[in-house]
PDB file of C-alpha atoms in Angstrom:
ATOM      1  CA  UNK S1425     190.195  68.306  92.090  1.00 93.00           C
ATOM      2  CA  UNK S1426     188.514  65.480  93.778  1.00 94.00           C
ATOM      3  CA  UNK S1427     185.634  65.951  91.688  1.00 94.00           C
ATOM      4  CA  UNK S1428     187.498  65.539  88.363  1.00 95.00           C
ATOM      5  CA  UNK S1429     189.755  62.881  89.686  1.00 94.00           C
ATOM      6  CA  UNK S1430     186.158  60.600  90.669  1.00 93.00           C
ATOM      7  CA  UNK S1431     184.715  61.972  86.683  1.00 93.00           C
ATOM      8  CA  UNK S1432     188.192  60.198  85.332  1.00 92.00           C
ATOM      9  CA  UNK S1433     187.843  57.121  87.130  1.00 92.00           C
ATOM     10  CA  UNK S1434     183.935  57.264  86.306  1.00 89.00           C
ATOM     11  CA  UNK S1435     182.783  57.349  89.213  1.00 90.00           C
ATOM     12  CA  UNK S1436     180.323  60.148  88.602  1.00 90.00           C
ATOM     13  CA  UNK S1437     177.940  59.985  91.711  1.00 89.00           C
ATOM     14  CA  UNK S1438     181.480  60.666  93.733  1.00 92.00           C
ATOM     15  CA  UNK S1439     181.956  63.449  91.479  1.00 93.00           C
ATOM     16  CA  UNK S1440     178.524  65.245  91.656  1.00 92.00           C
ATOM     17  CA  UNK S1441     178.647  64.946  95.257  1.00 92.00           C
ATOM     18  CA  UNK S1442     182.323  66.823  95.175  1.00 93.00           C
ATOM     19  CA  UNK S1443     181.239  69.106  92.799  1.00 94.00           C
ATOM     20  CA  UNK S1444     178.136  69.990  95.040  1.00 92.00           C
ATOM     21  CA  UNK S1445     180.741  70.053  98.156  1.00 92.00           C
ATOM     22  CA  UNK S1446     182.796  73.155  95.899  1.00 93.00           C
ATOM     23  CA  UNK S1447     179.977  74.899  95.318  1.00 92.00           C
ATOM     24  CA  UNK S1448     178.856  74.927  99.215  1.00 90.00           C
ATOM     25  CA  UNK S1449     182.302  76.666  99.987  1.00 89.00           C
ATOM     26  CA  UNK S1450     180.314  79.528  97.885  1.00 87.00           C
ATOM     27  CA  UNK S1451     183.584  80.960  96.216  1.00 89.00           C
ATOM     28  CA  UNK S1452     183.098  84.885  94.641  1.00 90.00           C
ATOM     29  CA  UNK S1453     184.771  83.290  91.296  1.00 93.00           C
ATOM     30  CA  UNK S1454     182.005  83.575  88.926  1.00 92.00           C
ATOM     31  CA  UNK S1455     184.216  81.665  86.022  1.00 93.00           C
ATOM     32  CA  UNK S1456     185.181  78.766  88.563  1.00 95.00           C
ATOM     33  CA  UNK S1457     181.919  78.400  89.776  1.00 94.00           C
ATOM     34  CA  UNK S1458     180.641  78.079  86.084  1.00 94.00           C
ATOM     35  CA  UNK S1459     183.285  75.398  85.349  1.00 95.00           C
ATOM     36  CA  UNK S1460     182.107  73.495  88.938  1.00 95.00           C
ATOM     37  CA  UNK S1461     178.678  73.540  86.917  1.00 94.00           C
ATOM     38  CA  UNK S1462     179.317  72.462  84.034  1.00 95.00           C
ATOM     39  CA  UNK S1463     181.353  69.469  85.418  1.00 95.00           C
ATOM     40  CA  UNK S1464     178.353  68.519  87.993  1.00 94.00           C
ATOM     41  CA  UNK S1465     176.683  68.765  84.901  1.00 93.00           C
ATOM     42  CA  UNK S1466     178.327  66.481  82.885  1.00 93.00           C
ATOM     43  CA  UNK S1467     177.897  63.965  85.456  1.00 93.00           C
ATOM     44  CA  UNK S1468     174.744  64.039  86.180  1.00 90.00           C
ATOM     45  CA  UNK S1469     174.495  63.766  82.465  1.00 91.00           C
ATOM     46  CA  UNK S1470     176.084  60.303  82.276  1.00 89.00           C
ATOM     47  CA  UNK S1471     174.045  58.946  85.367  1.00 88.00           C
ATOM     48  CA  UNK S1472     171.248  59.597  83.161  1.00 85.00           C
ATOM     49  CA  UNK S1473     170.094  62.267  84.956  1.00 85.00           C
ATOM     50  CA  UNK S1474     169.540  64.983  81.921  1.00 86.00           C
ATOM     51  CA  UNK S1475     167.103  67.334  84.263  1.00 84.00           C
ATOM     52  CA  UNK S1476     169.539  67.716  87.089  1.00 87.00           C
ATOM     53  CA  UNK S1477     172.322  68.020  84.169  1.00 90.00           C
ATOM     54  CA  UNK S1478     170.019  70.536  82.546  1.00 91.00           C
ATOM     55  CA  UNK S1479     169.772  72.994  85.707  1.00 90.00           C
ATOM     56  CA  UNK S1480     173.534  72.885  86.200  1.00 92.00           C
ATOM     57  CA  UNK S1481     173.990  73.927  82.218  1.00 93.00           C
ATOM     58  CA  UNK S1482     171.185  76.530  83.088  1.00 93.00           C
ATOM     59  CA  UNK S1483     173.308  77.837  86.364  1.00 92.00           C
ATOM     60  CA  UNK S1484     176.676  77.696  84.521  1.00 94.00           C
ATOM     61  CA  UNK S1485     175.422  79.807  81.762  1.00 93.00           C
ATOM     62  CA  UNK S1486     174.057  82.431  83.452  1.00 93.00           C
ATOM     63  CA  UNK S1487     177.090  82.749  85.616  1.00 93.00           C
ATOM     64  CA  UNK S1488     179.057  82.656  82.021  1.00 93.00           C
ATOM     65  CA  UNK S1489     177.480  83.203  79.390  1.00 93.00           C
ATOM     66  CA  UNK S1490     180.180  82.498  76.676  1.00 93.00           C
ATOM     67  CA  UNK S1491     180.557  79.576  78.360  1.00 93.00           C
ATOM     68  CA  UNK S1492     180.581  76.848  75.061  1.00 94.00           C
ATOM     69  CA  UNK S1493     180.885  73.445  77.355  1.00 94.00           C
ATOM     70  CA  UNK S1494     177.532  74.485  79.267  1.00 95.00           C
ATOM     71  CA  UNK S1495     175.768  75.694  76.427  1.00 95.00           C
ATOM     72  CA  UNK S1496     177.044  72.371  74.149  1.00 95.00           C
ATOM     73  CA  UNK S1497     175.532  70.496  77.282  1.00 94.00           C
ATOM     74  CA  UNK S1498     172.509  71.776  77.711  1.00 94.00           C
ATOM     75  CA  UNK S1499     171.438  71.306  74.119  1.00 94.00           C
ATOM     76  CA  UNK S1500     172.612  67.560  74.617  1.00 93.00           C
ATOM     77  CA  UNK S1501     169.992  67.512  77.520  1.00 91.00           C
ATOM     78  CA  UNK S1502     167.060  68.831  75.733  1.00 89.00           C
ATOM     79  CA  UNK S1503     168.258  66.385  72.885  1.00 89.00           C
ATOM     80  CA  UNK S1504     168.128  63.593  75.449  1.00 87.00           C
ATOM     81  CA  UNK S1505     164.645  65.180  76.916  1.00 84.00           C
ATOM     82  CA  UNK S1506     162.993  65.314  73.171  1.00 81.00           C
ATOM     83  CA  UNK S1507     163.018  68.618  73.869  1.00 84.00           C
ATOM     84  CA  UNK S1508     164.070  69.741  70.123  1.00 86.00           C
ATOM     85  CA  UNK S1509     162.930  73.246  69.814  1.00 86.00           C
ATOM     86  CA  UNK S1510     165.161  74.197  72.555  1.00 89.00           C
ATOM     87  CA  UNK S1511     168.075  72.054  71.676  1.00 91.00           C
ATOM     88  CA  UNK S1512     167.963  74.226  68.646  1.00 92.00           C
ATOM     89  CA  UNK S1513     167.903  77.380  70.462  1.00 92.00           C
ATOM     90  CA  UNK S1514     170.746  76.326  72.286  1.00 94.00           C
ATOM     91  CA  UNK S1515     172.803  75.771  69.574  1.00 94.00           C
ATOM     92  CA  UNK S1516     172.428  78.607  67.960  1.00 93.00           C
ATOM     93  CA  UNK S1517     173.361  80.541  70.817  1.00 94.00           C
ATOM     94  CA  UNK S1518     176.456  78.971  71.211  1.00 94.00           C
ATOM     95  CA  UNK S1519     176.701  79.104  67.184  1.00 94.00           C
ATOM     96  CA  UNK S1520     176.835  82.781  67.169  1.00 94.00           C
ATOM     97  CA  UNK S1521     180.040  82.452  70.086  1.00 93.00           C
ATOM     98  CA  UNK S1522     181.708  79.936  67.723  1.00 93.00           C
ATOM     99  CA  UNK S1523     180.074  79.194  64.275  1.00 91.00           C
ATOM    100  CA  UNK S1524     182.076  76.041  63.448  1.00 91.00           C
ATOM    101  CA  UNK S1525     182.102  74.337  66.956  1.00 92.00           C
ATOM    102  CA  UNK S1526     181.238  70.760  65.244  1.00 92.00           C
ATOM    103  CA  UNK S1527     179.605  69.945  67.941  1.00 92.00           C
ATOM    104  CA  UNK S1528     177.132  72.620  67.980  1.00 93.00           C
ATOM    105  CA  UNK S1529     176.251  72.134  64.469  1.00 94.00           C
ATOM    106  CA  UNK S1530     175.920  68.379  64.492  1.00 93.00           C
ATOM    107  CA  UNK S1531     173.280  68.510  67.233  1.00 92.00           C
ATOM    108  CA  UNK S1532     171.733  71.662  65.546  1.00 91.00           C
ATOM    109  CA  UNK S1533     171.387  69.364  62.617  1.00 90.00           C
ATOM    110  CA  UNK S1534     170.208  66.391  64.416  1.00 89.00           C
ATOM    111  CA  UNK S1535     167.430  68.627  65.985  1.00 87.00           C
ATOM    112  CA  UNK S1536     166.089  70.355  63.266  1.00 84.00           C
ATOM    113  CA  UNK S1537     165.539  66.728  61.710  1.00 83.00           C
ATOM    114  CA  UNK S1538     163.801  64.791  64.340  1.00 81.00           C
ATOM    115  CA  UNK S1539     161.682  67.808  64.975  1.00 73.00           C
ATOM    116  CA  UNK S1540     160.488  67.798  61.914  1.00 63.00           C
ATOM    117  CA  UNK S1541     160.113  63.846  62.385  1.00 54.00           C
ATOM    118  CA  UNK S1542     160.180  62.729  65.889  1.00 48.00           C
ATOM    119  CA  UNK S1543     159.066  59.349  64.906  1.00 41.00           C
ATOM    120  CA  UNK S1544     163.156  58.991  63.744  1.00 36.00           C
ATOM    121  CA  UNK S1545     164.944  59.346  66.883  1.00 35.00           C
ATOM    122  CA  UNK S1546     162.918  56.082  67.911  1.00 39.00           C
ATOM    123  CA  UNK S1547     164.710  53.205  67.035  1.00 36.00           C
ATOM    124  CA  UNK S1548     162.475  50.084  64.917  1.00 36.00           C
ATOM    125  CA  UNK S1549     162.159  47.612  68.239  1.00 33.00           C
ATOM    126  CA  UNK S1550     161.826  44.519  66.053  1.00 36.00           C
ATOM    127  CA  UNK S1551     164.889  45.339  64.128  1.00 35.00           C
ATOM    128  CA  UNK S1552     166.946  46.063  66.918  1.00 40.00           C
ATOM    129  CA  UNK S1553     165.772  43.372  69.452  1.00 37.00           C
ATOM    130  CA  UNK S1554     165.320  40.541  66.360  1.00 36.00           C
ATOM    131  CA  UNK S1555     165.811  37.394  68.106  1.00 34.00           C
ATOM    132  CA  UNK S1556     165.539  38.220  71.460  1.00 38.00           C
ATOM    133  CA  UNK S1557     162.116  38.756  71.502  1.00 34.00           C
ATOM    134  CA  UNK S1558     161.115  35.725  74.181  1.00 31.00           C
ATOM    135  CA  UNK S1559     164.462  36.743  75.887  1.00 43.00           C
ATOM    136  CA  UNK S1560     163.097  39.748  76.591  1.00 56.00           C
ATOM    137  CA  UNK S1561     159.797  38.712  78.057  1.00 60.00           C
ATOM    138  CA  UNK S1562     161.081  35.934  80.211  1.00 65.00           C
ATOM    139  CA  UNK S1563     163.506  38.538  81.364  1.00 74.00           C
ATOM    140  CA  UNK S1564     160.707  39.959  83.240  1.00 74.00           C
ATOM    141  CA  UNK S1565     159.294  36.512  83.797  1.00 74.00           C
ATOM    142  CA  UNK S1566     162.424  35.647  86.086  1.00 79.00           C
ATOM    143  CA  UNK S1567     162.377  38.995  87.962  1.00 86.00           C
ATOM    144  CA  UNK S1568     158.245  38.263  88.691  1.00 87.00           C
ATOM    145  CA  UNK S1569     158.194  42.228  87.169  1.00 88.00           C
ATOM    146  CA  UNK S1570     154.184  42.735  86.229  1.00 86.00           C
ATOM    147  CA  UNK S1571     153.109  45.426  83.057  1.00 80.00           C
ATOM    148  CA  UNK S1572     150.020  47.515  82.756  1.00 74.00           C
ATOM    149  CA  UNK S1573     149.513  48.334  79.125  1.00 59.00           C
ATOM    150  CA  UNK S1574     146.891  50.934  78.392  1.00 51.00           C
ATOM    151  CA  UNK S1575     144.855  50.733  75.270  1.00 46.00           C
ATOM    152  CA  UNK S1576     142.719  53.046  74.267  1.00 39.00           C
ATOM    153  CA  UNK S1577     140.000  51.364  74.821  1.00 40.00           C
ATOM    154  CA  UNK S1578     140.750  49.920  78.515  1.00 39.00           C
ATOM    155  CA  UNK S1579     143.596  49.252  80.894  1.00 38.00           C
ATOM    156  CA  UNK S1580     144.703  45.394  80.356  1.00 38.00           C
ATOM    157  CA  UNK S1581     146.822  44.137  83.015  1.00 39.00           C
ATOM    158  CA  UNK S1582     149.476  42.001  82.091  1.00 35.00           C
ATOM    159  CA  UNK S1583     150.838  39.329  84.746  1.00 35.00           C
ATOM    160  CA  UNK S1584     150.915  35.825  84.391  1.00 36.00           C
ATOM    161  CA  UNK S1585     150.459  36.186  80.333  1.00 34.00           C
ATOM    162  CA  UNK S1586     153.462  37.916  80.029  1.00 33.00           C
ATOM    163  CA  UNK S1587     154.430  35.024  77.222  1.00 33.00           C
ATOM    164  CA  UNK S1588     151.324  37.313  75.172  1.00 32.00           C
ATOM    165  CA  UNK S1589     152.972  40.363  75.805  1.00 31.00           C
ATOM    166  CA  UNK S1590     153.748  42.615  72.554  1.00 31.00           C
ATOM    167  CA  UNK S1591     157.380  44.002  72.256  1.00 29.00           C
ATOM    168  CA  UNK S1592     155.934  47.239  71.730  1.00 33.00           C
ATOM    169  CA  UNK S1593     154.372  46.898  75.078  1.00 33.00           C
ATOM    170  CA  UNK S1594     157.317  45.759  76.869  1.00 37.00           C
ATOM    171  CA  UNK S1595     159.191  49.040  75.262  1.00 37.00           C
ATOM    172  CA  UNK S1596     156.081  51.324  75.696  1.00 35.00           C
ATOM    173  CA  UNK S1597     157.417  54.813  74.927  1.00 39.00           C
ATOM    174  CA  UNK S1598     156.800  57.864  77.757  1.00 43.00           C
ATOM    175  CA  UNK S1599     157.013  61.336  77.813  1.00 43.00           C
ATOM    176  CA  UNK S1600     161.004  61.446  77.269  1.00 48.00           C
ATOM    177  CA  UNK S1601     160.906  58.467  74.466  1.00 56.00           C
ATOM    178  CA  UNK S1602     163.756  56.795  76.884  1.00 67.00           C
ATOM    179  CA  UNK S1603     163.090  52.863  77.125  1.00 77.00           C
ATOM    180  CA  UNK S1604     163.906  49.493  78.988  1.00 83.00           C
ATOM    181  CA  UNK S1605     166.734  48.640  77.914  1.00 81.00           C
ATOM    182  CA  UNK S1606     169.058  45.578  78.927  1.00 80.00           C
ATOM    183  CA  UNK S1607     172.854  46.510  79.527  1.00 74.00           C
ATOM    184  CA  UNK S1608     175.900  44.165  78.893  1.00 74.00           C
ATOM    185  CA  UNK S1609     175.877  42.563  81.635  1.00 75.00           C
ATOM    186  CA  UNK S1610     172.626  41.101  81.291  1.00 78.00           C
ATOM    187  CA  UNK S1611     171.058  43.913  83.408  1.00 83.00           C
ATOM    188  CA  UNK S1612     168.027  46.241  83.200  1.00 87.00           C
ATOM    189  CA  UNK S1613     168.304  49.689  83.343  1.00 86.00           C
ATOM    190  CA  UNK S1614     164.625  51.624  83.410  1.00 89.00           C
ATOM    191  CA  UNK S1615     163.440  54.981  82.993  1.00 89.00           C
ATOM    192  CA  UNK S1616     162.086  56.333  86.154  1.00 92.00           C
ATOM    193  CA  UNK S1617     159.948  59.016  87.041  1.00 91.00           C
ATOM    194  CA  UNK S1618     159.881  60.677  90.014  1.00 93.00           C
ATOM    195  CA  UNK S1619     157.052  62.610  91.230  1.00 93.00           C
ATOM    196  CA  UNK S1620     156.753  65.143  94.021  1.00 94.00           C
ATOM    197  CA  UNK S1621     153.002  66.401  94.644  1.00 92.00           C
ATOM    198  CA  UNK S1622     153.152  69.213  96.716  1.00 93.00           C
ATOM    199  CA  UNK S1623     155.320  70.868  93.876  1.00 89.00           C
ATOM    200  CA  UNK S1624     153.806  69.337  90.864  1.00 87.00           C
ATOM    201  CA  UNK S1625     157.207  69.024  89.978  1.00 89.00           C
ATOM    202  CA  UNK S1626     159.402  65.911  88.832  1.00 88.00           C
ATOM    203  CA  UNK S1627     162.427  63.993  87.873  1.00 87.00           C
ATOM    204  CA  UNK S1628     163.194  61.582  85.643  1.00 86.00           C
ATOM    205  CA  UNK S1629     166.266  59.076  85.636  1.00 88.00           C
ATOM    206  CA  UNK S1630     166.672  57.554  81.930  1.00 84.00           C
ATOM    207  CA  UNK S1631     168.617  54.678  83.221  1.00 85.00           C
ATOM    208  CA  UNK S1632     167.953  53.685  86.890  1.00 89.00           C
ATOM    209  CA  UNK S1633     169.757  50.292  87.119  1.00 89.00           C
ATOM    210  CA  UNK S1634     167.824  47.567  88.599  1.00 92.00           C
ATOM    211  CA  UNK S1635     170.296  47.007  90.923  1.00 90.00           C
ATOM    212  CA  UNK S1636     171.089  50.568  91.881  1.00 90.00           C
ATOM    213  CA  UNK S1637     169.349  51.718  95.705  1.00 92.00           C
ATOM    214  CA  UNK S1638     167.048  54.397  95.882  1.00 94.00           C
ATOM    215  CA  UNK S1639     168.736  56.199  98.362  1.00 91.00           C
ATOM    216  CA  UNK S1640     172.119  56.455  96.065  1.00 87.00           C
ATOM    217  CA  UNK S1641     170.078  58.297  93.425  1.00 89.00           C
ATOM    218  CA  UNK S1642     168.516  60.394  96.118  1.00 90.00           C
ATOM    219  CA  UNK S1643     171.780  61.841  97.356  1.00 87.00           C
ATOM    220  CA  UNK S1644     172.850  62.478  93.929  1.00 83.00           C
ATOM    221  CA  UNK S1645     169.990  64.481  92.721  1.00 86.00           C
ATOM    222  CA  UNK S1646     169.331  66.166  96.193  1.00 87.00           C
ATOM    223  CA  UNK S1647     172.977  66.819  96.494  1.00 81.00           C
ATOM    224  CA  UNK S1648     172.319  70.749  96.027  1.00 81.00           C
ATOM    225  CA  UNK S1649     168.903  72.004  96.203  1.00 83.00           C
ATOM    226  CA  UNK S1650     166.710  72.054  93.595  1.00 85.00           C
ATOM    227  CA  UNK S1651     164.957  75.619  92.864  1.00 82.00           C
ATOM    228  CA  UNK S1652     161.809  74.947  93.361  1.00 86.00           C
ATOM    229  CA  UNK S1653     162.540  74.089  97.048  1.00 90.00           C
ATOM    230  CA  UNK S1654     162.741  77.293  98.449  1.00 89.00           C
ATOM    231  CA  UNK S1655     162.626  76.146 102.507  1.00 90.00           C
ATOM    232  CA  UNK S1656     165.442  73.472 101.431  1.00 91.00           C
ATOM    233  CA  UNK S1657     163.289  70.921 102.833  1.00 94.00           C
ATOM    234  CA  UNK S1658     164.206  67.984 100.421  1.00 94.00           C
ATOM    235  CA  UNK S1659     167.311  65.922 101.989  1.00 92.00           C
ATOM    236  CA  UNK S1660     168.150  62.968 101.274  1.00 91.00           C
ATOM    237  CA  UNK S1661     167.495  61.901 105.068  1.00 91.00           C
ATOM    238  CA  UNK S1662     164.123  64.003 105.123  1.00 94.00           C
ATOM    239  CA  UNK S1663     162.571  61.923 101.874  1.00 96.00           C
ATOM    240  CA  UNK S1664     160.522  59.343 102.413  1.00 96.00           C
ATOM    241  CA  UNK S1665     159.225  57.293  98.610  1.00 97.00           C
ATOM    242  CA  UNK S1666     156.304  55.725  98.038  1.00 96.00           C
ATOM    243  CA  UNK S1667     154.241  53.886  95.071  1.00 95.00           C
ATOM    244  CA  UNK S1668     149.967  53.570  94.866  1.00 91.00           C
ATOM    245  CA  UNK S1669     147.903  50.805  94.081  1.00 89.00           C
ATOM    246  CA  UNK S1670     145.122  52.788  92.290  1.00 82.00           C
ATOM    247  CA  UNK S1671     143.258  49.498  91.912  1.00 81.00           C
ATOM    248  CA  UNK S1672     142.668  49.644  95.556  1.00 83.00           C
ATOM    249  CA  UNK S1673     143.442  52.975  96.494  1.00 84.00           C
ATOM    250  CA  UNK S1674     146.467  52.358  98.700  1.00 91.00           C
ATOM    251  CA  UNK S1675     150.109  53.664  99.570  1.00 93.00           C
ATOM    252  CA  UNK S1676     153.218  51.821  99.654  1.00 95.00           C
ATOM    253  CA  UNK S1677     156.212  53.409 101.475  1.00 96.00           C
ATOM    254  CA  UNK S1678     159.481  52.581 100.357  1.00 95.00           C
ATOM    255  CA  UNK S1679     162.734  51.466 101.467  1.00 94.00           C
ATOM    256  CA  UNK S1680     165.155  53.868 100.405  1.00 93.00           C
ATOM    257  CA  UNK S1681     167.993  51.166 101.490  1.00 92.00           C
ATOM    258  CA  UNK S1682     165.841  48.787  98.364  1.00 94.00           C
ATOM    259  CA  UNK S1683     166.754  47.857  95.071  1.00 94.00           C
ATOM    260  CA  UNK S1684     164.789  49.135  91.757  1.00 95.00           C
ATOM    261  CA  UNK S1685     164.205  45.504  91.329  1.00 94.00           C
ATOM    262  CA  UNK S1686     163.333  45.142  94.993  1.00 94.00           C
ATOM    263  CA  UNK S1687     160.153  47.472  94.508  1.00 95.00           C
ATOM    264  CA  UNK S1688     159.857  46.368  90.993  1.00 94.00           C
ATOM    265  CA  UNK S1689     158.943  42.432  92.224  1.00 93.00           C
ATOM    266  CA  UNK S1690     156.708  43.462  95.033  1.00 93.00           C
ATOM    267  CA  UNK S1691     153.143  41.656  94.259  1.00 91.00           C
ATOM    268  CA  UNK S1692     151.073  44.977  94.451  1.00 92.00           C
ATOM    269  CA  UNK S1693     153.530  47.107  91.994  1.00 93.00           C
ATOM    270  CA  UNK S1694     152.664  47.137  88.461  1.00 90.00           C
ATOM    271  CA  UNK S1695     154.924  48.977  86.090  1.00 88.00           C
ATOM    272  CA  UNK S1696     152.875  51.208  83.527  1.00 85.00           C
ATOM    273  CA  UNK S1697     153.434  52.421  80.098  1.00 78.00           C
ATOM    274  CA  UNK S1698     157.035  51.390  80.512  1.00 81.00           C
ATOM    275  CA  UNK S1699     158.026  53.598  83.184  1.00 88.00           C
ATOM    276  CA  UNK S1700     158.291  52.817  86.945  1.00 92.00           C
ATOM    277  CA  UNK S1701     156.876  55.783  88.834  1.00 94.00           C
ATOM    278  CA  UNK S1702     157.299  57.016  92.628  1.00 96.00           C
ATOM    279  CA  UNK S1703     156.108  59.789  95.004  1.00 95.00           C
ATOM    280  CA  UNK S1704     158.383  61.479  96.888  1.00 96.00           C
ATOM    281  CA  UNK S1705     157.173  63.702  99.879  1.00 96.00           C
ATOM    282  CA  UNK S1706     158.879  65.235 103.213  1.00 96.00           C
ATOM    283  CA  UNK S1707     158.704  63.516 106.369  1.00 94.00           C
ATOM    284  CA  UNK S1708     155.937  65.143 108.358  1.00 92.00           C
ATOM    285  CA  UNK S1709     155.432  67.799 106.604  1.00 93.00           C
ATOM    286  CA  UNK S1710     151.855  69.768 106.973  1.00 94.00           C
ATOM    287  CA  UNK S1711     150.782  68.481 103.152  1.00 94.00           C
ATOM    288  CA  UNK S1712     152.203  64.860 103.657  1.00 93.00           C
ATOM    289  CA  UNK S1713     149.795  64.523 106.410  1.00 92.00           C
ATOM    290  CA  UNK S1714     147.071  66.251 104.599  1.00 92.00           C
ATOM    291  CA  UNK S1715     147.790  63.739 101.419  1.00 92.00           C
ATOM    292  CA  UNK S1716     147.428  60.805 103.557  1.00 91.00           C
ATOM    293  CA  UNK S1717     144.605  61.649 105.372  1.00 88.00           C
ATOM    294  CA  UNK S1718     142.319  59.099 104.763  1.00 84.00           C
ATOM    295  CA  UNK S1719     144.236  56.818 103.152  1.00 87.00           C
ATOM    296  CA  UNK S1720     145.703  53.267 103.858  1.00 91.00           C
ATOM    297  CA  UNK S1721     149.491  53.220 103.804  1.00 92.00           C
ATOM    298  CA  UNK S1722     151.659  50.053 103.826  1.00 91.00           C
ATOM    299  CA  UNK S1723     155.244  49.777 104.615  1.00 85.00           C
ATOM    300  CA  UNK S1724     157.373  47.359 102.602  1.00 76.00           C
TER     301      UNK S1724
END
């Protein structure tokens, strides 16, 4: 109840963290447990983070499996993740519950277009940004935020020309075609990508405000376990984030207290094909210490 009265107000990191409180009291209601889920789901979907939302449409399903609002939102999360093929495969699962769900068949149709052409779910830049190009660049001028773009040829660093800079390469596309993107309120909201070594596993958050603290993120997605972390090692209080300067081969160790723009503006971190990245590893842990053997590690 708390959970859907935080979703109504909008406050959906309260809610994921109520939803992930239910499903701790481990209740033998396989429907209820689907529906707790599918509403942690939904949250996480509209903090932007679709993998998170993903796994708890994954969970919900298998716990249900007529269950229409987890299968509708996990084909919105592989639509969000470009992943079309499964989108599709989604939809026609739940398609074959309920053959006219409208939902269902307008992302079915969606997704059987942009696979065909991917090039179509990505918006022209120049026609939606026309006129704001310089606004854009001096955006990142003001917030002393530094771009690598990276040519085919070789890596060109982009600093004090940022004036020169390209739209494109302002709105360089990555893996999940989610970009840059500047809210109403005159804010920046970035995709970021979250790395965690000793896994080879990651996140991503589509839309990490600039002014949002790592560590609010951090209890949202690490709010349950994830399944890869079988010794349930990853808290929130057991992270610790860092960046690398692979120009000089060193380590930067977060703040999770800091703003996105807080790392963004420190002098050594340079943002790369469009998409701020970070390491995430467990305090002390036997392959932590291994990793940065050797290495030179700076705190910010």
């Amino acid at each position: 109840n708390e959970g859907n009265e935080y979703f109504r107000e909008k406050d959906y990191r309260r809610a994921v963290i109520a939803y992930s409180e239910a499903l701790k009291k481990n209740c033998e209601d396989p429907e209820l447990n689907a529906v707790l889920h599918t509403n942690r789901g939904a949250a996480q979907f509209y903090l932007g983070n679709y993998r998170s939302a993903l796994n708890d449409a994954i969970q919900a399903k298998k716990l249900k499996p007529t269950h229409l609002k987890a299968i509708i939102r996990g084909a919105l999360c592989h639509m969000e993740l470009k992943n079309f093929s499964e989108a599709i495969a989604w939809c026609e699962e739940g398609l074959r519950i309920d053959s006219k769900e409208k939902k269902l068949v307008e992302t079915r149709a969606k997704a059987d277009k942009l696979k065909v052409n991917i090039k179509a779910v990505q918006p022209d830049f120049s026609t939606r940004w026309q006129g704001r190009a310089v606004t854009g660049i001096d955006l990142l001028c003001e917030r002393n935020i530094k771009l690598v773009l990276e040519p085919s040829n070789e890596e060109e660093e982009i600093s004090d020309s940022l004036a020169e800079l390209s739209i494109d390469g302002f709105h360089s596309d990555n893996a999940t075609g989610a970009k840059v993107h500047l809210d109403a309120d005159g804010n920046l909201n970035w995709p970021v990508l979250f790395l965690y070594p000793e896994h080879e596993q990651t996140d991503f958050i589509a839309a990490f405000h600039e002014n949002s603290r790592f560590i609010d993120h951090l209890m949202v997605m690490f709010a349950e376990s994830p399944p890869w972390d079988l010794e349930r090692k990853y808290l929130p209080s057991n992270i610790e984030l860092y960046f690398e300067d692979e120009e000089r081969a060193e380590m930067y160790k977060l703040n999770p207290e800091h703003t996105l723009l807080q790392v963004l503006q420190h002098q050594r971190y340079f943002v790369k094909a469009g998409t701020p990245t970070v390491l995430a590893f467990v305090k002390h842990s036997p392959f932590s210490k291994k990793y940065f053997s050797g290495k030179k590690v700076h705190r910010l």
